[in-house]
Tab-separated table of C-alpha atoms and ligand atoms in Angstrom:
chain	number	residue	atom	x	y	z
E	1	MET	CA	-59.849	51.914	-116.411
E	2	LYS	CA	-58.781	50.257	-119.424
E	3	GLN	CA	-56.733	52.729	-121.485
E	4	ARG	CA	-56.577	51.856	-125.312
E	5	LEU	CA	-59.771	51.348	-126.225
E	6	LEU	CA	-61.877	50.870	-129.659
E	7	PHE	CA	-65.725	52.351	-130.595
E	8	LEU	CA	-68.103	50.341	-132.678
E	9	GLY	CA	-71.621	51.252	-133.510
E	10	PRO	CA	-73.800	52.565	-136.483
E	11	PRO	CA	-74.053	56.040	-137.385
E	12	GLY	CA	-75.929	57.499	-134.772
E	13	ALA	CA	-75.634	55.612	-131.930
E	14	GLY	CA	-74.026	58.327	-130.012
E	15	LYS	CA	-70.079	57.013	-130.867
E	16	GLY	CA	-69.025	60.698	-130.832
E	17	THR	CA	-70.693	62.166	-127.747
E	18	GLN	CA	-69.908	59.439	-124.978
E	19	ALA	CA	-66.112	59.132	-126.893
E	20	ALA	CA	-65.759	62.807	-126.013
E	21	LEU	CA	-67.092	62.747	-122.626
E	22	LEU	CA	-64.950	59.292	-121.184
E	23	CYS	CA	-61.898	61.124	-123.065
E	24	ASP	CA	-62.679	64.050	-120.938
E	25	ARG	CA	-63.265	62.390	-117.883
E	26	HIS	CA	-60.171	59.715	-118.173
E	27	GLY	CA	-57.549	61.814	-120.108
E	28	LEU	CA	-57.202	59.703	-123.212
E	29	ARG	CA	-57.109	60.842	-126.974
E	30	HIS	CA	-60.240	60.780	-128.899
E	31	LEU	CA	-59.012	60.167	-132.333
E	32	SER	CA	-62.175	60.452	-134.372
E	33	THR	CA	-61.654	59.465	-138.200
E	34	GLY	CA	-64.559	61.655	-139.100
E	35	ASP	CA	-63.476	64.404	-137.390
E	36	LEU	CA	-60.269	64.485	-138.593
E	37	LEU	CA	-61.612	63.843	-142.195
E	38	ARG	CA	-63.880	67.012	-141.434
E	39	ALA	CA	-60.993	69.013	-140.373
E	40	GLU	CA	-59.348	68.003	-143.471
E	41	VAL	CA	-62.352	69.320	-145.880
E	42	SER	CA	-62.718	72.265	-143.573
E	43	ALA	CA	-59.001	73.581	-144.145
E	44	GLY	CA	-59.367	72.897	-147.968
E	45	SER	CA	-56.057	70.326	-147.829
E	46	GLU	CA	-55.283	68.067	-150.902
E	47	LEU	CA	-56.890	65.255	-148.718
E	48	GLY	CA	-59.977	66.681	-147.532
E	49	LYS	CA	-60.613	67.723	-151.535
E	50	GLU	CA	-60.761	63.886	-152.122
E	51	ALA	CA	-62.606	62.685	-148.958
E	52	GLU	CA	-65.647	65.442	-149.155
E	53	SER	CA	-68.071	64.121	-152.204
E	54	VAL	CA	-66.890	60.313	-150.806
E	55	MET	CA	-68.288	61.778	-147.480
E	56	ASN	CA	-71.265	63.757	-148.652
E	57	ARG	CA	-72.502	60.349	-150.481
E	58	GLY	CA	-72.140	58.368	-146.896
E	59	GLU	CA	-69.357	56.044	-148.471
E	60	LEU	CA	-66.526	55.087	-146.768
E	61	VAL	CA	-63.308	57.430	-147.618
E	62	SER	CA	-59.842	54.629	-149.071
E	63	ASP	CA	-58.327	52.359	-146.367
E	64	SER	CA	-54.801	54.258	-147.539
E	65	LEU	CA	-56.053	57.502	-146.514
E	66	VAL	CA	-57.709	57.171	-143.606
E	67	LEU	CA	-54.793	54.302	-142.607
E	68	ALA	CA	-52.456	57.972	-143.057
E	69	ILE	CA	-54.414	59.642	-140.739
E	70	VAL	CA	-54.420	57.005	-137.889
E	71	LYS	CA	-50.871	55.909	-138.346
E	72	ALA	CA	-49.971	59.795	-137.453
E	73	GLN	CA	-52.160	60.584	-134.712
E	74	LEU	CA	-51.505	56.801	-132.881
E	75	GLY	CA	-47.180	57.838	-133.569
E	76	ALA	CA	-47.166	61.228	-132.254
E	77	LEU	CA	-48.996	59.781	-128.687
E	78	ASN	CA	-46.481	59.014	-126.430
E	79	GLY	CA	-48.072	56.526	-124.308
E	80	GLN	CA	-51.315	58.530	-123.825
E	81	GLY	CA	-54.150	56.187	-123.830
E	82	TRP	CA	-56.433	56.279	-126.823
E	83	LEU	CA	-60.126	55.802	-128.070
E	84	LEU	CA	-60.716	55.217	-131.627
E	85	ASP	CA	-64.150	56.500	-132.691
E	86	GLY	CA	-65.238	55.573	-136.368
E	87	PHE	CA	-62.208	53.382	-137.663
E	88	PRO	CA	-61.771	50.720	-138.052
E	89	ARG	CA	-64.739	50.925	-140.401
E	90	ASN	CA	-63.984	47.150	-142.407
E	91	VAL	CA	-62.227	44.449	-142.438
E	92	ALA	CA	-59.271	45.389	-144.154
E	93	GLN	CA	-58.862	48.328	-141.983
E	94	ALA	CA	-58.984	45.880	-138.929
E	95	GLU	CA	-55.743	43.820	-140.362
E	96	ALA	CA	-54.192	47.005	-140.856
E	97	LEU	CA	-54.267	48.246	-137.409
E	98	ASP	CA	-52.798	45.262	-136.218
E	99	PRO	CA	-49.471	45.344	-136.551
E	100	LEU	CA	-49.545	48.753	-136.127
E	101	LEU	CA	-50.523	48.493	-132.666
E	102	GLN	CA	-47.968	45.479	-132.404
E	103	GLU	CA	-45.074	47.486	-133.839
E	104	LEU	CA	-46.233	50.219	-131.024
E	105	ASN	CA	-46.296	47.858	-127.938
E	106	GLN	CA	-49.929	48.764	-127.849
E	107	PRO	CA	-52.805	45.704	-128.140
E	108	ILE	CA	-56.046	47.195	-127.827
E	109	GLU	CA	-58.046	46.866	-124.595
E	110	ALA	CA	-61.513	46.607	-124.921
E	111	VAL	CA	-64.035	47.506	-127.927
E	112	VAL	CA	-67.614	48.496	-127.044
E	113	LEU	CA	-70.064	47.822	-129.046
E	114	LEU	CA	-72.940	50.845	-128.982
E	115	GLU	CA	-76.173	49.421	-129.928
E	116	LEU	CA	-79.336	51.106	-131.308
E	117	ASP	CA	-82.483	50.441	-133.219
E	118	ASP	CA	-82.661	52.058	-136.637
E	119	ALA	CA	-85.418	53.808	-135.904
E	120	VAL	CA	-83.962	55.520	-133.014
E	121	LEU	CA	-80.562	56.155	-135.271
E	122	ILE	CA	-82.563	57.432	-138.203
E	123	GLU	CA	-84.426	60.017	-136.169
E	124	ARG	CA	-81.252	61.301	-133.827
E	125	LEU	CA	-79.413	61.708	-137.456
E	126	LEU	CA	-82.090	63.717	-139.140
E	127	SER	CA	-82.059	65.907	-135.870
E	128	ARG	CA	-78.196	66.811	-135.948
E	129	GLY	CA	-78.401	68.694	-139.734
E	130	ARG	CA	-74.710	67.740	-140.568
E	131	ASP	CA	-73.919	67.603	-144.290
E	132	ASP	CA	-73.943	64.144	-144.788
E	133	ASP	CA	-77.461	63.140	-142.213
E	134	ASN	CA	-80.073	63.772	-144.768
E	135	GLU	CA	-82.216	60.775	-145.124
E	136	ALA	CA	-81.468	59.365	-148.386
E	137	VAL	CA	-77.276	59.389	-147.091
E	138	ILE	CA	-78.365	57.983	-143.569
E	139	ARG	CA	-79.860	55.351	-145.640
E	140	ASN	CA	-77.080	54.210	-147.814
E	141	ARG	CA	-74.651	54.983	-144.340
E	142	LEU	CA	-76.678	52.371	-142.582
E	143	VAL	CA	-76.279	50.002	-145.674
E	144	VAL	CA	-72.519	50.338	-145.670
E	145	TYR	CA	-72.468	49.744	-141.724
E	146	ALA	CA	-74.584	46.913	-142.579
E	147	ASP	CA	-72.044	45.373	-145.270
E	148	LYS	CA	-68.571	46.901	-144.323
E	149	THR	CA	-68.188	47.532	-140.450
E	150	GLU	CA	-70.796	44.917	-138.715
E	151	PRO	CA	-67.961	41.983	-139.699
E	152	LEU	CA	-65.754	43.610	-137.109
E	153	ILE	CA	-68.515	42.406	-134.257
E	154	GLU	CA	-67.151	39.305	-134.856
E	155	HIS	CA	-63.556	40.114	-135.379
E	156	TYR	CA	-63.454	41.727	-132.100
E	157	ARG	CA	-66.025	38.925	-130.730
E	158	GLN	CA	-63.714	36.018	-131.165
E	159	ARG	CA	-60.889	37.788	-129.675
E	160	GLY	CA	-62.432	38.089	-126.332
E	161	LEU	CA	-62.216	42.021	-126.994
E	162	LEU	CA	-66.110	42.922	-127.346
E	163	GLN	CA	-68.460	44.638	-124.901
E	164	SER	CA	-72.130	45.468	-125.840
E	165	VAL	CA	-73.774	48.351	-124.266
E	166	GLU	CA	-77.136	49.201	-124.817
E	167	ALA	CA	-76.835	52.969	-126.174
E	168	ASN	CA	-80.514	54.216	-125.807
E	169	GLY	CA	-81.556	56.415	-122.983
E	170	ASN	CA	-79.963	59.648	-121.492
E	171	ILE	CA	-76.640	60.751	-121.755
E	172	GLU	CA	-75.296	60.322	-118.522
E	173	ALA	CA	-76.394	56.994	-118.125
E	174	ILE	CA	-75.116	55.888	-121.277
E	175	THR	CA	-71.452	56.608	-119.895
E	176	GLU	CA	-72.154	55.157	-116.681
E	177	ARG	CA	-73.009	51.681	-118.381
E	178	ILE	CA	-69.781	52.101	-120.944
E	179	GLU	CA	-67.482	52.892	-117.331
E	180	GLY	CA	-69.155	49.957	-115.987
E	181	VAL	CA	-68.007	47.415	-118.741
E	182	LEU	CA	-64.553	48.938	-118.934
E	183	ALA	CA	-63.682	49.047	-115.634
U	201	AMP	P1	-68.258	59.315	-139.013
U	201	AMP	O1	-68.276	60.706	-138.300
U	201	AMP	O2	-67.555	58.289	-138.142
U	201	AMP	O3	-69.720	59.131	-139.007
U	201	AMP	O4	-67.621	60.157	-140.272
U	201	AMP	C1	-68.432	60.394	-141.719
U	201	AMP	C2	-67.709	60.316	-142.431
U	201	AMP	O5	-66.485	60.073	-142.609
U	201	AMP	C3	-68.531	58.554	-142.727
U	201	AMP	O6	-69.419	58.240	-143.489
U	201	AMP	C4	-66.673	58.143	-144.339
U	201	AMP	O7	-67.211	58.759	-145.463
U	201	AMP	C5	-65.654	58.863	-143.762
U	201	AMP	N1	-65.359	57.991	-142.547
U	201	AMP	C6	-65.219	58.447	-141.407
U	201	AMP	N2	-63.779	57.393	-140.549
U	201	AMP	C7	-63.540	56.643	-141.905
U	201	AMP	C8	-62.989	55.053	-141.787
U	201	AMP	N3	-62.407	54.582	-140.817
U	201	AMP	N4	-63.072	54.496	-143.199
U	201	AMP	C9	-63.746	55.540	-144.218
U	201	AMP	N5	-63.990	56.326	-144.236
U	201	AMP	C10	-64.208	57.091	-143.069
């Protein structure tokens, strides 16, 4: 299976769940910028304090802050495969990622787009109960996704890396679909 992966898709599409399963099964490092940021918030670090209110509004944390986190994580991997989940989130982040991976000599092998209708996304997010999962914030996160993150679909399609996967159905079936496009 491909070893250097990126997951794209709206909040609630199941990126985190599928990424964790796939990384577990295939020995990849799961790099979720959302998880890494939440860990900083819980730890009460300076970085966490800076990120917390932005996250609770459903906006994007600054590119420089997120890039610093990703850079440190990728630099410490020593050849292990990885799956980026929730990063890049906009074109500027994607454009910053390219030279970073070039420097590490680790190009992306595939981008998986998890696709799901808004109605199902909202229902899923509302049942999750995270701090940033109330209805107003969810709607804002979907708007931010459409404005900032969706352009990345074209960015990676043009590079011949994009694989779309229907993200409706049970967890196991979706994992199999993803493994199918990454074989
Ligand atoms: P997630 O767990 O991926 O849904 O991320 C939760 C929140 O963390 C997002 O709504 C953003 O506020 C922030 N976040 C996560 N990843 C990024 C990123 N790559 N760039 C900017 N903000 C991010």
